[in-house]
Structure formats: C-alpha cells, structure tokens
mmCIF file of C-alpha atoms and ligand atoms in Angstrom:
data_model
loop_
_atom_site.group_PDB
_atom_site.id
_atom_site.type_symbol
_atom_site.label_atom_id
_atom_site.label_comp_id
_atom_site.label_asym_id
_atom_site.label_seq_id
_atom_site.Cartn_x
_atom_site.Cartn_y
_atom_site.Cartn_z
ATOM 1 C CA MET A 238 7.839 -27.622 -13.261
ATOM 2 C CA ARG A 239 10.273 -25.073 -14.128
ATOM 3 C CA LYS A 240 7.590 -22.473 -14.844
ATOM 4 C CA GLY A 241 6.242 -23.134 -11.059
ATOM 5 C CA TRP A 242 9.915 -22.491 -9.763
ATOM 6 C CA MET A 243 10.121 -19.308 -12.164
ATOM 7 C CA MET A 244 6.642 -18.110 -10.434
ATOM 8 C CA CYS A 245 7.837 -18.692 -6.956
ATOM 9 C CA LEU A 246 11.236 -16.857 -7.524
ATOM 10 C CA PHE A 247 9.178 -13.994 -9.323
ATOM 11 C CA LEU A 248 6.600 -13.944 -6.117
ATOM 12 C CA PHE A 249 9.377 -13.930 -3.659
ATOM 13 C CA SER A 250 11.446 -11.305 -5.327
ATOM 14 C CA TYR A 251 8.401 -9.111 -5.540
ATOM 15 C CA GLY A 252 7.299 -9.703 -1.751
ATOM 16 C CA TRP A 253 10.922 -8.856 -0.669
ATOM 17 C CA ALA A 254 10.904 -5.470 -2.813
ATOM 18 C CA GLN A 255 7.635 -4.593 -1.255
ATOM 19 C CA ALA A 256 8.732 -5.366 2.296
ATOM 20 C CA GLN A 257 11.948 -3.334 1.550
ATOM 21 C CA GLU A 258 10.066 -0.523 0.002
ATOM 22 C CA LYS A 259 7.737 -0.557 3.137
ATOM 23 C CA THR A 260 10.790 -0.627 5.531
ATOM 24 C CA GLY A 261 12.424 2.400 3.698
ATOM 25 C CA LYS A 262 9.227 4.274 3.940
ATOM 26 C CA THR A 263 8.833 3.529 7.815
ATOM 27 C CA ASP A 264 12.391 4.597 8.246
ATOM 28 C CA MET A 265 11.980 7.844 6.480
ATOM 29 C CA GLN A 266 8.707 8.461 8.230
ATOM 30 C CA GLU A 267 10.807 8.258 11.387
ATOM 31 C CA LEU A 268 13.700 10.106 10.252
ATOM 32 C CA ILE A 269 11.543 13.058 9.294
ATOM 33 C CA GLN A 270 9.339 13.254 12.045
ATOM 34 C CA GLU A 271 12.674 13.235 14.327
ATOM 35 C CA GLN A 272 13.981 16.078 12.257
ATOM 36 C CA PHE A 273 10.796 18.159 12.808
ATOM 37 C CA GLN A 274 10.914 17.604 16.454
ATOM 38 C CA PHE A 275 14.451 18.541 16.647
ATOM 39 C CA ALA A 276 13.943 21.414 14.834
ATOM 40 C CA ALA A 277 11.283 22.876 17.162
ATOM 41 C CA ASN A 278 13.478 22.433 20.032
ATOM 42 C CA GLN A 279 16.714 23.707 18.117
ATOM 43 C CA TYR A 280 14.695 26.889 16.744
ATOM 44 C CA LYS A 281 13.866 27.639 20.395
ATOM 45 C CA VAL A 282 17.758 28.048 20.990
ATOM 46 C CA LEU A 283 17.802 30.359 18.028
ATOM 47 C CA SER A 284 14.902 32.469 18.691
ATOM 48 C CA ARG A 285 16.518 33.512 22.067
ATOM 49 C CA GLN A 286 19.411 34.831 20.191
ATOM 50 C CA VAL A 287 17.568 37.141 17.777
ATOM 51 C CA PRO A 288 16.273 40.457 18.973
ATOM 52 C CA PRO A 289 12.617 40.897 18.413
ATOM 53 C CA ASP A 290 13.070 43.412 15.430
ATOM 54 C CA ARG A 291 15.584 41.373 13.543
ATOM 55 C CA MET A 292 15.653 38.342 11.557
ATOM 56 C CA PRO A 293 18.585 35.191 11.965
ATOM 57 C CA LYS A 294 21.432 35.041 9.222
ATOM 58 C CA THR A 295 24.086 32.964 10.250
ATOM 59 C CA TYR A 296 26.357 32.008 13.083
ATOM 60 C CA TYR A 297 30.041 32.248 13.695
ATOM 61 C CA ALA A 298 31.335 29.698 15.815
ATOM 62 C CA ASP A 299 34.633 31.229 16.642
ATOM 63 C CA ARG A 300 32.833 34.463 18.107
ATOM 64 C CA ASN A 301 29.898 32.253 19.144
ATOM 65 C CA GLU A 302 27.608 34.935 17.560
ATOM 66 C CA VAL A 303 24.162 34.747 15.690
ATOM 67 C CA GLU A 304 24.530 37.373 12.998
ATOM 68 C CA THR A 305 21.034 38.894 12.528
ATOM 69 C CA SER A 306 19.728 41.263 9.603
ATOM 70 C CA ASP A 307 16.926 43.918 9.239
ATOM 71 C CA THR A 308 13.829 42.705 7.263
ATOM 72 C CA LYS A 309 15.055 44.301 3.978
ATOM 73 C CA TRP A 310 17.752 41.418 3.766
ATOM 74 C CA TRP A 311 16.795 39.051 0.951
ATOM 75 C CA CYS A 312 16.750 36.138 3.553
ATOM 76 C CA SER A 313 14.270 37.609 5.800
ATOM 77 C CA GLY A 314 11.209 35.468 4.694
ATOM 78 C CA PHE A 315 13.158 31.999 5.681
ATOM 79 C CA TYR A 316 12.970 32.035 9.480
ATOM 80 C CA PRO A 317 9.260 32.820 9.461
ATOM 81 C CA GLY A 318 8.899 30.265 6.622
ATOM 82 C CA ALA A 319 10.816 27.598 8.553
ATOM 83 C CA LEU A 320 8.956 28.021 11.750
ATOM 84 C CA LEU A 321 5.689 27.542 9.872
ATOM 85 C CA TYR A 322 6.883 24.350 8.383
ATOM 86 C CA ILE A 323 7.970 23.283 12.023
ATOM 87 C CA TYR A 324 4.505 24.284 13.309
ATOM 88 C CA GLU A 325 2.757 22.282 10.755
ATOM 89 C CA HIS A 326 4.661 19.122 11.402
ATOM 90 C CA THR A 327 4.817 19.332 15.161
ATOM 91 C CA GLY A 328 1.674 21.491 16.329
ATOM 92 C CA ASP A 329 4.197 23.180 18.496
ATOM 93 C CA THR A 330 2.432 26.359 19.472
ATOM 94 C CA ALA A 331 5.324 28.049 21.053
ATOM 95 C CA THR A 332 6.861 27.972 17.299
ATOM 96 C CA LEU A 333 3.513 29.412 15.660
ATOM 97 C CA GLN A 334 3.912 32.090 18.027
ATOM 98 C CA GLU A 335 7.354 32.925 17.224
ATOM 99 C CA ALA A 336 6.326 32.815 13.569
ATOM 100 C CA ASN A 337 3.556 35.098 14.095
ATOM 101 C CA ARG A 338 5.820 37.760 15.843
ATOM 102 C CA ARG A 339 8.350 37.570 12.946
ATOM 103 C CA LEU A 340 5.675 37.565 10.184
ATOM 104 C CA ALA A 341 4.376 40.816 11.819
ATOM 105 C CA ILE A 342 7.920 42.646 11.626
ATOM 106 C CA LEU A 343 8.279 41.306 7.961
ATOM 107 C CA GLU A 344 4.906 42.642 6.729
ATOM 108 C CA LYS A 345 5.973 46.037 5.955
ATOM 109 C CA GLU A 346 8.333 44.989 3.292
ATOM 110 C CA LYS A 347 5.453 44.177 1.010
ATOM 111 C CA HIS A 348 6.309 47.679 -0.430
ATOM 112 C CA TYR A 349 9.946 46.966 -0.869
ATOM 113 C CA THR A 350 11.240 47.664 -4.402
ATOM 114 C CA GLY A 351 14.871 47.852 -3.732
ATOM 115 C CA ASN A 352 15.776 44.379 -5.243
ATOM 116 C CA HIS A 353 14.240 41.348 -6.767
ATOM 117 C CA ASP A 354 14.042 39.233 -3.820
ATOM 118 C CA LEU A 355 10.508 39.837 -2.688
ATOM 119 C CA GLY A 356 9.467 36.411 -3.875
ATOM 120 C CA PHE A 357 12.003 34.840 -1.511
ATOM 121 C CA MET A 358 11.051 37.250 1.334
ATOM 122 C CA MET A 359 7.328 37.512 0.972
ATOM 123 C CA TYR A 360 6.312 34.143 -0.444
ATOM 124 C CA CYS A 361 8.528 31.577 1.835
ATOM 125 C CA SER A 362 6.830 33.383 4.583
ATOM 126 C CA PHE A 363 3.506 34.722 3.884
ATOM 127 C CA GLY A 364 2.933 32.148 0.953
ATOM 128 C CA ASN A 365 3.248 29.485 3.830
ATOM 129 C CA ALA A 366 1.136 31.522 6.374
ATOM 130 C CA TYR A 367 -1.747 31.817 3.921
ATOM 131 C CA ARG A 368 -1.464 28.076 2.887
ATOM 132 C CA LEU A 369 -1.954 27.220 6.575
ATOM 133 C CA THR A 370 -4.729 29.606 7.543
ATOM 134 C CA ARG A 371 -6.268 30.906 4.547
ATOM 135 C CA ASN A 372 -6.194 34.441 6.495
ATOM 136 C CA PRO A 373 -7.091 37.119 3.902
ATOM 137 C CA ALA A 374 -4.648 39.699 5.456
ATOM 138 C CA TYR A 375 -1.917 37.161 4.440
ATOM 139 C CA LYS A 376 -3.092 37.204 0.861
ATOM 140 C CA ARG A 377 -3.424 41.013 0.801
ATOM 141 C CA THR A 378 0.311 41.041 1.622
ATOM 142 C CA ILE A 379 1.189 38.635 -0.931
ATOM 143 C CA ASP A 380 -0.738 40.446 -3.734
ATOM 144 C CA THR A 381 0.958 43.966 -2.682
ATOM 145 C CA ALA A 382 4.442 42.229 -2.567
ATOM 146 C CA ALA A 383 3.642 40.990 -6.170
ATOM 147 C CA ALA A 384 2.878 44.320 -7.232
ATOM 148 C CA SER A 385 6.032 45.810 -5.829
ATOM 149 C CA LEU A 386 8.275 43.160 -7.614
ATOM 150 C CA ALA A 387 6.664 43.911 -10.566
ATOM 151 C CA THR A 388 8.202 47.409 -10.936
ATOM 152 C CA ARG A 389 11.395 45.873 -11.344
ATOM 153 C CA TYR A 390 10.113 44.344 -14.709
ATOM 154 C CA ARG A 391 12.159 45.915 -17.733
ATOM 155 C CA PRO A 392 9.712 45.314 -20.700
ATOM 156 C CA GLY A 393 12.610 46.559 -23.284
ATOM 157 C CA ALA A 394 14.606 43.324 -21.988
ATOM 158 C CA GLY A 395 11.873 41.146 -21.022
ATOM 159 C CA VAL A 396 13.531 40.663 -17.490
ATOM 160 C CA ILE A 397 13.194 41.357 -13.995
ATOM 161 C CA GLN A 398 16.108 43.425 -12.822
ATOM 162 C CA SER A 399 17.943 41.474 -10.051
ATOM 163 C CA TRP A 400 20.228 44.407 -8.589
ATOM 164 C CA ASN A 401 20.446 47.962 -9.341
ATOM 165 C CA ALA A 402 22.732 49.410 -11.864
ATOM 166 C CA SER A 403 26.354 50.099 -10.478
ATOM 167 C CA ARG A 404 29.804 50.731 -11.840
ATOM 168 C CA LYS A 405 29.865 46.930 -12.575
ATOM 169 C CA TRP A 406 26.467 46.331 -14.551
ATOM 170 C CA GLN A 407 23.645 47.961 -16.266
ATOM 171 C CA GLY A 408 20.996 45.602 -15.956
ATOM 172 C CA PRO A 409 22.042 42.671 -13.970
ATOM 173 C CA VAL A 410 19.510 39.384 -13.509
ATOM 174 C CA ILE A 411 20.987 36.402 -11.591
ATOM 175 C CA ILE A 412 19.774 32.745 -12.081
ATOM 176 C CA ASP A 413 18.511 33.166 -8.505
ATOM 177 C CA ASN A 414 15.693 35.303 -9.930
ATOM 178 C CA MET A 415 13.845 32.212 -11.233
ATOM 179 C CA MET A 416 12.890 31.462 -7.516
ATOM 180 C CA ASN A 417 10.762 35.019 -7.365
ATOM 181 C CA LEU A 418 8.647 34.005 -10.239
ATOM 182 C CA GLU A 419 6.540 31.760 -7.899
ATOM 183 C CA LEU A 420 4.933 34.970 -6.158
ATOM 184 C CA LEU A 421 4.110 36.634 -9.504
ATOM 185 C CA TYR A 422 2.431 33.370 -11.070
ATOM 186 C CA TRP A 423 0.646 32.390 -7.925
ATOM 187 C CA VAL A 424 -1.099 35.891 -7.544
ATOM 188 C CA SER A 425 -2.108 35.750 -11.090
ATOM 189 C CA ASP A 426 -3.536 32.371 -10.773
ATOM 190 C CA ASN A 427 -5.201 33.301 -7.383
ATOM 191 C CA GLY A 428 -7.314 36.223 -8.672
ATOM 192 C CA GLY A 429 -4.420 38.857 -8.908
ATOM 193 C CA ASP A 430 -3.335 40.761 -12.256
ATOM 194 C CA LYS A 431 -2.655 38.514 -15.112
ATOM 195 C CA LYS A 432 0.364 40.714 -16.258
ATOM 196 C CA TYR A 433 2.382 39.077 -13.571
ATOM 197 C CA ARG A 434 2.005 35.669 -14.970
ATOM 198 C CA GLN A 435 3.172 37.074 -18.393
ATOM 199 C CA ILE A 436 5.895 38.819 -16.702
ATOM 200 C CA ALA A 437 7.151 35.558 -15.127
ATOM 201 C CA LEU A 438 6.762 33.624 -18.388
ATOM 202 C CA THR A 439 8.861 36.213 -20.418
ATOM 203 C CA HIS A 440 11.357 36.196 -17.709
ATOM 204 C CA ALA A 441 11.735 32.420 -17.572
ATOM 205 C CA ASP A 442 11.903 32.485 -21.476
ATOM 206 C CA ASN A 443 14.677 34.930 -21.501
ATOM 207 C CA THR A 444 16.438 33.226 -18.849
ATOM 208 C CA LEU A 445 16.460 29.877 -20.639
ATOM 209 C CA LYS A 446 17.576 31.495 -23.611
ATOM 210 C CA ASN A 447 20.564 33.438 -22.095
ATOM 211 C CA HIS A 448 21.705 31.973 -18.960
ATOM 212 C CA PHE A 449 22.446 28.580 -20.121
ATOM 213 C CA ARG A 450 25.117 26.800 -21.562
ATOM 214 C CA PRO A 451 24.935 23.747 -24.022
ATOM 215 C CA ASP A 452 25.483 21.283 -21.010
ATOM 216 C CA TYR A 453 22.547 23.048 -19.295
ATOM 217 C CA SER A 454 24.773 24.496 -16.471
ATOM 218 C CA SER A 455 24.158 28.333 -15.934
ATOM 219 C CA TYR A 456 25.817 31.720 -15.621
ATOM 220 C CA HIS A 457 25.043 33.318 -12.507
ATOM 221 C CA VAL A 458 24.662 36.784 -13.792
ATOM 222 C CA ILE A 459 23.759 38.103 -17.318
ATOM 223 C CA ASP A 460 24.039 41.970 -17.580
ATOM 224 C CA TYR A 461 21.490 43.472 -20.203
ATOM 225 C CA ASN A 462 20.970 46.493 -22.002
ATOM 226 C CA LEU A 463 17.444 47.016 -20.306
ATOM 227 C CA GLN A 464 16.181 49.032 -23.168
ATOM 228 C CA THR A 465 16.967 46.696 -25.997
ATOM 229 C CA GLY A 466 17.751 43.215 -24.238
ATOM 230 C CA GLN A 467 20.947 43.062 -25.759
ATOM 231 C CA VAL A 468 23.392 40.654 -23.481
ATOM 232 C CA LEU A 469 26.385 42.648 -22.595
ATOM 233 C CA LYS A 470 28.151 40.066 -20.331
ATOM 234 C CA LYS A 471 27.898 36.752 -18.959
ATOM 235 C CA VAL A 472 29.822 36.591 -15.622
ATOM 236 C CA THR A 473 29.559 35.539 -11.827
ATOM 237 C CA ALA A 474 29.315 37.303 -8.580
ATOM 238 C CA GLN A 475 29.455 34.271 -6.247
ATOM 239 C CA GLY A 476 30.883 31.446 -8.246
ATOM 240 C CA ALA A 477 34.593 30.405 -8.967
ATOM 241 C CA ALA A 478 34.652 31.840 -12.398
ATOM 242 C CA ASP A 479 32.120 33.222 -15.105
ATOM 243 C CA SER A 480 32.630 30.082 -16.852
ATOM 244 C CA SER A 481 32.127 27.809 -13.789
ATOM 245 C CA ALA A 482 28.593 26.214 -12.446
ATOM 246 C CA TRP A 483 28.223 27.778 -9.257
ATOM 247 C CA SER A 484 26.325 25.122 -7.054
ATOM 248 C CA ARG A 485 23.568 26.965 -5.607
ATOM 249 C CA GLY A 486 22.839 28.720 -8.843
ATOM 250 C CA GLN A 487 22.225 25.184 -10.398
ATOM 251 C CA SER A 488 19.787 24.350 -7.672
ATOM 252 C CA TRP A 489 18.021 27.667 -8.226
ATOM 253 C CA GLY A 490 17.518 26.931 -11.972
ATOM 254 C CA LEU A 491 16.347 23.492 -11.217
ATOM 255 C CA TYR A 492 14.084 24.517 -8.672
ATOM 256 C CA GLY A 493 12.791 27.714 -10.832
ATOM 257 C CA TYR A 494 12.151 25.710 -13.934
ATOM 258 C CA THR A 495 10.200 22.848 -12.141
ATOM 259 C CA MET A 496 8.057 25.467 -10.267
ATOM 260 C CA MET A 497 7.559 27.032 -13.619
ATOM 261 C CA TYR A 498 6.228 23.802 -15.104
ATOM 262 C CA ARG A 499 3.935 23.395 -12.233
ATOM 263 C CA PHE A 500 2.150 26.813 -12.963
ATOM 264 C CA SER A 501 2.312 26.895 -16.785
ATOM 265 C CA ARG A 502 2.440 23.045 -17.731
ATOM 266 C CA ASN A 503 4.962 24.172 -20.635
ATOM 267 C CA LYS A 504 6.630 21.230 -21.609
ATOM 268 C CA ARG A 505 9.935 23.253 -22.476
ATOM 269 C CA TYR A 506 10.362 24.225 -18.881
ATOM 270 C CA LEU A 507 9.942 20.433 -17.882
ATOM 271 C CA ARG A 508 12.383 19.515 -20.232
ATOM 272 C CA HIS A 509 14.842 22.127 -18.984
ATOM 273 C CA ALA A 510 14.530 20.987 -15.399
ATOM 274 C CA ARG A 511 15.183 17.372 -16.176
ATOM 275 C CA ASN A 512 18.325 18.511 -18.204
ATOM 276 C CA ILE A 513 19.598 20.633 -15.248
ATOM 277 C CA ALA A 514 18.877 17.782 -13.070
ATOM 278 C CA VAL A 515 20.973 15.226 -15.294
ATOM 279 C CA PHE A 516 23.727 17.887 -15.343
ATOM 280 C CA MET A 517 23.916 17.992 -11.318
ATOM 281 C CA LEU A 518 23.408 14.340 -10.653
ATOM 282 C CA HIS A 519 25.770 13.035 -13.107
ATOM 283 C CA HIS A 520 28.701 15.708 -12.617
ATOM 284 C CA PRO A 521 31.939 14.128 -12.101
ATOM 285 C CA ASN A 522 32.525 16.532 -9.201
ATOM 286 C CA MET A 523 29.415 15.554 -7.263
ATOM 287 C CA PRO A 524 30.287 13.799 -4.115
ATOM 288 C CA GLY A 525 28.852 10.580 -3.078
ATOM 289 C CA ASP A 526 26.620 11.920 -0.288
ATOM 290 C CA LEU A 527 25.267 14.350 -3.049
ATOM 291 C CA VAL A 528 26.094 17.544 -1.038
ATOM 292 C CA PRO A 529 27.783 19.440 -3.739
ATOM 293 C CA TYR A 530 30.845 21.508 -3.484
ATOM 294 C CA TRP A 531 30.036 25.035 -3.288
ATOM 295 C CA ASP A 532 30.891 25.378 -6.934
ATOM 296 C CA PHE A 533 31.045 22.086 -9.443
ATOM 297 C CA ASP A 534 34.296 23.771 -10.784
ATOM 298 C CA ALA A 535 35.852 24.871 -7.466
ATOM 299 C CA PRO A 536 39.465 24.813 -7.450
ATOM 300 C CA GLY A 537 40.982 22.222 -4.946
ATOM 301 C CA ILE A 538 38.034 19.833 -5.190
ATOM 302 C CA PRO A 539 37.939 17.612 -2.952
ATOM 303 C CA ASN A 540 39.713 19.787 -0.656
ATOM 304 C CA THR A 541 37.182 22.811 -0.440
ATOM 305 C CA TYR A 542 33.786 23.785 0.953
ATOM 306 C CA ARG A 543 30.414 22.181 0.484
ATOM 307 C CA ASP A 544 27.371 23.889 0.213
ATOM 308 C CA ALA A 545 24.474 22.262 2.295
ATOM 309 C CA SER A 546 22.169 24.932 1.085
ATOM 310 C CA ALA A 547 22.659 24.034 -2.472
ATOM 311 C CA ALA A 548 21.774 20.544 -1.548
ATOM 312 C CA ALA A 549 18.583 21.117 0.457
ATOM 313 C CA VAL A 550 17.328 23.480 -2.522
ATOM 314 C CA MET A 551 18.270 20.561 -4.735
ATOM 315 C CA ALA A 552 16.425 17.864 -2.769
ATOM 316 C CA SER A 553 13.401 20.063 -2.606
ATOM 317 C CA ALA A 554 13.247 20.497 -6.411
ATOM 318 C CA LEU A 555 14.035 16.957 -7.059
ATOM 319 C CA LEU A 556 11.129 15.858 -5.030
ATOM 320 C CA GLU A 557 8.668 18.096 -7.014
ATOM 321 C CA LEU A 558 10.400 17.224 -10.282
ATOM 322 C CA GLY A 559 9.592 13.462 -9.483
ATOM 323 C CA ARG A 560 5.728 14.249 -9.605
ATOM 324 C CA TYR A 561 5.953 15.215 -13.142
ATOM 325 C CA VAL A 562 7.851 12.273 -14.691
ATOM 326 C CA ARG A 563 7.268 8.208 -14.513
ATOM 327 C CA GLY A 564 8.886 5.168 -13.889
ATOM 328 C CA LYS A 565 12.719 4.919 -13.608
ATOM 329 C CA GLU A 566 13.333 8.632 -14.075
ATOM 330 C CA ARG A 567 10.743 9.274 -11.099
ATOM 331 C CA LYS A 568 12.600 6.803 -9.015
ATOM 332 C CA THR A 569 15.911 8.477 -9.685
ATOM 333 C CA TYR A 570 15.006 11.737 -8.566
ATOM 334 C CA VAL A 571 13.254 10.646 -5.452
ATOM 335 C CA ALA A 572 16.073 8.372 -4.477
ATOM 336 C CA ALA A 573 18.555 11.288 -4.905
ATOM 337 C CA ALA A 574 16.458 13.615 -2.784
ATOM 338 C CA GLU A 575 16.176 10.855 -0.017
ATOM 339 C CA LYS A 576 19.975 10.506 -0.182
ATOM 340 C CA ILE A 577 20.415 14.216 0.294
ATOM 341 C CA ILE A 578 17.950 14.314 3.095
ATOM 342 C CA ARG A 579 19.595 11.477 4.774
ATOM 343 C CA SER A 580 23.042 13.110 4.290
ATOM 344 C CA LEU A 581 21.678 16.358 5.724
ATOM 345 C CA SER A 582 20.108 14.612 8.559
ATOM 346 C CA SER A 583 23.301 12.856 9.499
ATOM 347 C CA PRO A 584 25.834 14.272 12.253
ATOM 348 C CA ALA A 585 27.823 15.087 9.169
ATOM 349 C CA TYR A 586 25.401 18.209 8.709
ATOM 350 C CA ARG A 587 22.939 18.462 11.018
ATOM 351 C CA ALA A 588 23.926 20.350 14.272
ATOM 352 C CA ARG A 589 23.469 18.799 17.757
ATOM 353 C CA LEU A 590 20.832 20.371 20.007
ATOM 354 C CA GLY A 591 21.982 23.783 21.487
ATOM 355 C CA GLU A 592 25.056 23.856 19.124
ATOM 356 C CA ASN A 593 25.454 25.723 15.738
ATOM 357 C CA GLY A 594 23.936 29.052 17.206
ATOM 358 C CA GLY A 595 20.554 27.168 17.065
ATOM 359 C CA PHE A 596 20.543 26.584 13.228
ATOM 360 C CA LEU A 597 19.801 23.115 12.029
ATOM 361 C CA LEU A 598 22.164 22.547 9.186
ATOM 362 C CA MET A 599 26.152 23.117 9.209
ATOM 363 C CA HIS A 600 28.338 23.572 6.243
ATOM 364 C CA SER A 601 26.976 25.980 3.743
ATOM 365 C CA THR A 602 28.788 28.481 1.702
ATOM 366 C CA GLY A 603 27.020 31.995 0.897
ATOM 367 C CA ALA A 604 29.787 33.538 -1.257
ATOM 368 C CA LEU A 605 33.283 32.353 -1.133
ATOM 369 C CA PRO A 606 34.842 34.725 -3.772
ATOM 370 C CA LEU A 607 33.564 37.635 -1.185
ATOM 371 C CA LYS A 608 34.938 35.693 1.615
ATOM 372 C CA SER A 609 31.481 35.874 3.062
ATOM 373 C CA GLU A 610 29.376 33.340 4.952
ATOM 374 C CA VAL A 611 31.875 30.310 4.327
ATOM 375 C CA ASP A 612 31.248 26.991 5.878
ATOM 376 C CA VAL A 613 28.394 28.364 7.983
ATOM 377 C CA PRO A 614 24.661 27.538 8.793
ATOM 378 C CA LEU A 615 22.320 29.866 6.543
ATOM 379 C CA THR A 616 18.669 30.361 7.030
ATOM 380 C CA TYR A 617 18.080 29.311 3.594
ATOM 381 C CA ALA A 618 19.809 25.895 3.929
ATOM 382 C CA ASP A 619 17.337 25.166 6.958
ATOM 383 C CA TYR A 620 14.255 26.532 4.824
ATOM 384 C CA TYR A 621 14.738 24.169 2.089
ATOM 385 C CA TYR A 622 15.791 21.256 4.106
ATOM 386 C CA LEU A 623 12.471 21.399 6.151
ATOM 387 C CA GLU A 624 10.642 22.156 2.829
ATOM 388 C CA ALA A 625 12.198 18.934 1.334
ATOM 389 C CA LEU A 626 11.061 16.942 4.573
ATOM 390 C CA HIS A 627 7.810 18.434 4.253
ATOM 391 C CA ARG A 628 7.539 17.502 0.570
ATOM 392 C CA TYR A 629 8.854 13.979 0.934
ATOM 393 C CA LYS A 630 6.378 13.441 3.607
ATOM 394 C CA ASN A 631 3.307 14.643 2.018
ATOM 395 C CA TRP A 632 4.324 13.438 -1.661
ATOM 396 C CA TYR A 633 5.990 10.056 -1.128
ATOM 397 C CA LEU A 634 4.743 8.306 2.303
HETATM 398 N N1 LIG B 170 20.158 34.867 -3.769
HETATM 399 C C1 LIG B 170 21.532 34.769 -3.369
HETATM 400 C C2 LIG B 170 22.014 33.536 -3.094
HETATM 401 O O1 LIG B 170 21.536 32.514 -3.555
HETATM 402 O O2 LIG B 170 23.186 33.627 -2.443
#
C-alpha cells in the first residue's frame, strides 16, 4: 500500500517537473522570437543613423547622438554579425541587405595588421556570413584575415601581440585576445594552414600560464619581452586595479577557453573554462540578476555601473560550456545563461523601440578608468546577446 502511494507521488512529481520544463521552454521560445523580431525593427532605427561608410559604436543619450567608427575599429564586425543573426531568425530581407552593405565596406580590413582584433572584426561578421551562405568569396576573406592576424604572432614569446609597443609596454597581450583564436583555429580546420592552429594552441597555453591567478580570475594585460617570453608586468588598462577582476575580461576568458575546447578537445581548456565559470557565478559581488558590475572588485559596489556586455558574453559562453558537461553542472550553466537572457530582455536592460539610438541593450561599460563608454549601449553587447539567443534556441529548445 505504502509502496503504491510512493509510486503515485513519484509519478506526480515527475509529471509536474516535465510540465514545468515544457512551460519553461515554450516561454523561452516566445521570448527569444520576440527579441529577434524586436531587434529587426530596432536595428532599422539604428541603420538610419549610420553613414554608409561607417559602423555603429555607441549612443550618447544626452546628445541624442549615435557615435560611429571606421572599419578598422575593433568592433567593426559586430554590426554586420548582429544583422546576420537577426536575419537568420526573422527572414527579414531588409536586414540582410543592410548586412551585405556593411560586409562590403568591411571586406578590405582582411589585410589589416595594426592590432590583434581581426578575429572579432572578420570572424563575427564573415564567419557568420559564410556559415549562412557557404559563399566561397566569404571564405577567401576569412582565410586572408587569418594570415593577417598570424603576422602578429611572436614566436619568441609564443603569443599574438595585442597592441603595438609604446612608452607603457613592450609586448602587451590582453585576455580579450583569446577571442581572436577562433578565426585562426577555424581556418586551420577548414583547409587552411596548420600553423594557425599551432599559434592558437601556443597562445592559449601561454595565456593560461601567465594571465590567471590561483582563484581563476585573470589579469587584463600581460606585458611580455617578445624575444624571450619573460613576463615584464601584469597590469590592467580597463579594470579597477591591476589585481582586480575586470568583468568583461573574465567573460572573454570563459568564452575563449570554452571555444578552444570545442576545436581541440583538450581537457585542460575545458577544466579551465569550468573553473572560470565557478569564479564568476559564485563571486560574492555577482548581482542577483547575473549582470556583473563593470569590475568584480569595483569600488563602490553596489553603487556603481553594470556591464551588460560582460553578461551577454558570459551567457553565450555558458551555453556552449553546457554542451561539454553533464547532469547538474550542465543545468547550472544553462540556468545561469537563461537568467542572464531574461535579465537582459527585461525593461531594466533592453531598450524600447525607437530609443537608445536604435541599439538593443542599455547599461554596458567600455572602459570606466578611461572615462570612455560608461553606462551606454555597445555593439558587442548586442552581438553576444543575439548570439546567446541563437545558441539557446538552437541547442536547448
Ligand atoms: N577588447 C576590448 C574590450 O573588451 O573592451
């Protein structure tokens, strides 16, 4: 008799949990579709404010002005990439036309060697364009961009140099640079030179060795002697302090090592990504909505700025990391990513149609110590938010 009751209770709880999961999924499906549709409309507002030879950067509400950049700016690939995600999920042909116009002005930067950002610039844009169309011209652009990025590899130190030498540094490498390895590895794995893969692995190994602290937080900038690989200093450019955990930097690291595991299946990278995730998710200064302050150690928390871009990158990374682990751990990462998506999609962060200069998300922080782009929209916050929506829909619904 007792066993019968236990069985009934079990079946009831199981059925209830299943129903809850189904409701949650339908709910997310609706939310995601709504966000893509909103994005298609909102980006038409943005596109009207960007001259044909420029890319959007941010928006200043006090001046009601969209700031734009040339195509050499490190963010120039995010706008076409975002348009392509929107087109993919809405079929909106005007969005595709706008994406094609922007790809056309960006294409020349495949030869650019002035910084390490070619991955951001050319893979977020042309990588998505090739994924969607298989147009061989896009592949040629990506291949050339990889060759340009590889010119910044410094074999003596085993790293790709991020910024050029200045009075401040000799061979600076920033944690963000992990993101550019995707371009190199992808090209190697898709018929390109195998040396790009080796460069990516060596850079990732040296970054793991030199950028991280025992608690798996990372420094922003490591200055190397590029001939010997000696670490000259460990500092910050955009964080609160040399020893602090600049939030977007933590997200770049999380995304970077998860992506490197995707290509290499090297368990060390996976372990490292999981440790970074634990550092971020369990940090005592992580707010309840999982949108980090601009630095985990920022002075004045909770009375300081958030960084929606750090949250968007983190959500997208956690969704990929969730695919490489199982059970409770997988659920934790996906639930955290879902929470971020819900937070960013709420009126607290997502703009209203026609406002925010036509950008999707409010409240990102570019470089607070430089008093640059504080509490503003940013193209990369929008891009990684859309990528997180895309990943959630493709992998978890
Ligand atoms: N890669 C520059 C930044 O994250 O601000």
